[in-house]
CSV table of C-alpha atoms in Angstrom, one decimal:
chain,number,residue,atom,x,y,z
A,6,VAL,CA,37.8,101.8,72.1
A,7,TYR,CA,38.6,100.4,69.0
A,8,THR,CA,41.4,97.9,71.5
A,9,LEU,CA,38.4,97.0,73.7
A,10,ALA,CA,36.9,96.1,70.7
A,11,GLU,CA,39.4,93.7,69.0
A,12,GLN,CA,39.8,92.1,72.6
A,13,VAL,CA,36.4,91.4,72.6
A,14,GLN,CA,35.8,90.2,69.1
A,15,ALA,CA,39.4,87.6,69.7
A,16,GLY,CA,38.4,86.4,73.3
A,17,LEU,CA,34.5,85.9,71.4
A,18,ALA,CA,35.8,84.1,68.0
A,19,GLY,CA,34.9,80.9,68.5
A,20,LEU,CA,31.7,81.9,70.0
A,21,LYS,CA,28.8,80.1,67.5
A,22,VAL,CA,25.4,82.2,68.7
A,23,PRO,CA,23.6,84.6,67.0
A,24,LEU,CA,24.1,88.3,69.1
A,25,ARG,CA,24.8,91.6,68.9
A,26,VAL,CA,27.7,93.3,71.3
A,27,ALA,CA,28.0,96.8,72.1
A,28,VAL,CA,31.4,98.2,72.5
A,29,MET,CA,31.3,102.1,72.6
A,30,GLY,CA,33.5,104.9,74.4
A,31,CYS,CA,31.0,107.9,74.8
A,32,VAL,CA,29.0,108.4,77.8
A,33,VAL,CA,26.7,110.5,76.4
A,34,ASN,CA,25.4,108.6,73.2
A,35,GLY,CA,27.4,105.5,74.2
A,36,PRO,CA,24.4,104.0,76.5
A,37,GLY,CA,21.8,104.1,74.4
A,38,GLU,CA,23.7,102.4,70.9
A,39,ALA,CA,24.8,100.0,74.0
A,40,ARG,CA,20.6,99.3,75.4
A,41,GLU,CA,19.9,98.1,71.2
A,42,ALA,CA,22.7,95.5,70.9
A,43,ASP,CA,22.6,91.9,73.2
A,44,LEU,CA,25.1,92.7,74.7
A,45,GLY,CA,27.4,96.5,75.0
A,46,VAL,CA,29.4,98.5,77.3
A,47,ALA,CA,29.5,102.8,77.2
A,48,SER,CA,33.0,103.5,78.6
A,49,GLY,CA,34.0,106.0,79.9
A,50,ASN,CA,36.4,108.0,82.6
A,51,GLY,CA,38.1,104.1,83.7
A,52,LYS,CA,34.8,102.9,84.2
A,53,GLY,CA,32.5,100.7,82.0
A,54,GLN,CA,28.5,100.5,82.7
A,55,ILE,CA,27.5,96.4,81.4
A,56,PHE,CA,24.4,96.3,79.6
A,57,VAL,CA,22.2,92.9,79.3
A,58,ARG,CA,19.7,93.3,76.3
A,59,GLY,CA,19.2,96.3,77.1
A,60,GLU,CA,19.4,96.9,81.4
A,61,VAL,CA,22.5,98.2,82.9
A,62,ILE,CA,23.7,94.9,85.0
A,63,LYS,CA,26.6,96.4,86.8
A,64,THR,CA,29.6,99.6,86.4
A,65,VAL,CA,33.4,97.6,85.5
A,66,PRO,CA,36.8,99.6,85.9
A,67,GLU,CA,38.4,99.0,82.5
A,68,SER,CA,40.1,96.6,83.0
A,69,GLN,CA,37.5,94.3,83.4
A,70,ILE,CA,35.4,95.9,80.8
A,71,VAL,CA,36.8,93.0,78.3
A,72,GLU,CA,36.6,89.7,80.7
A,73,THR,CA,33.0,90.7,81.9
A,74,LEU,CA,32.0,90.9,78.5
A,75,ILE,CA,32.8,87.3,77.4
A,76,GLU,CA,31.5,86.4,81.2
A,77,GLU,CA,28.1,87.8,80.2
A,78,ALA,CA,28.1,86.6,76.0
A,79,LEU,CA,29.4,83.2,77.0
A,80,ARG,CA,25.9,83.2,79.5
A,81,LEU,CA,24.1,84.3,77.5
A,82,ALA,CA,25.0,81.2,74.9
A,83,GLU,CA,24.1,79.4,78.4
A,84,GLU,CA,20.6,80.6,77.8
A,85,MET,CA,20.4,79.7,74.4
A,86,GLY,CA,20.8,76.4,74.9
A,87,VAL,CA,24.2,77.0,72.5
A,88,GLU,CA,27.4,74.9,73.2
A,89,VAL,CA,30.2,77.1,73.4
A,90,ASP,CA,33.9,76.2,71.7
A,91,LEU,CA,36.4,79.4,72.5
A,92,ASP,CA,38.8,77.7,70.2
A,93,ASP,CA,37.3,77.3,67.2
A,94,ASP,CA,38.6,79.8,65.4
A,95,GLU,CA,36.1,78.9,62.8
A,96,ALA,CA,33.0,80.2,64.4
A,97,GLY,CA,33.8,83.5,63.5
A,98,GLY,CA,32.4,85.0,66.5
A,99,PRO,CA,29.2,87.6,66.9
A,100,GLU,CA,28.5,90.9,65.5
A,101,VAL,CA,31.1,93.5,67.1
A,102,VAL,CA,29.9,96.8,67.2
A,103,VAL,CA,32.2,99.5,68.1
A,104,ARG,CA,31.7,104.0,68.2
């Protein structure tokens, strides 16, 4: 889970958007906590349920979790009208919560 979170955080480092991203490794409590974030994943058993604003939007294989979270974060940024520059390491990126 920590590796997933680090990869997501690195992938979104230049994103200047007030997003809370939850990366949960528990299939029991994870969905509830992931629902509370703007964007989240509850992972386990080789797959991850992806949540956007409290709703499950899809279930993806573990190998696609990071890519999917980054894509969804970019989509949310676009919806907010925020210009995205993922090469800007000074932006800090969104808050990533891990459990």
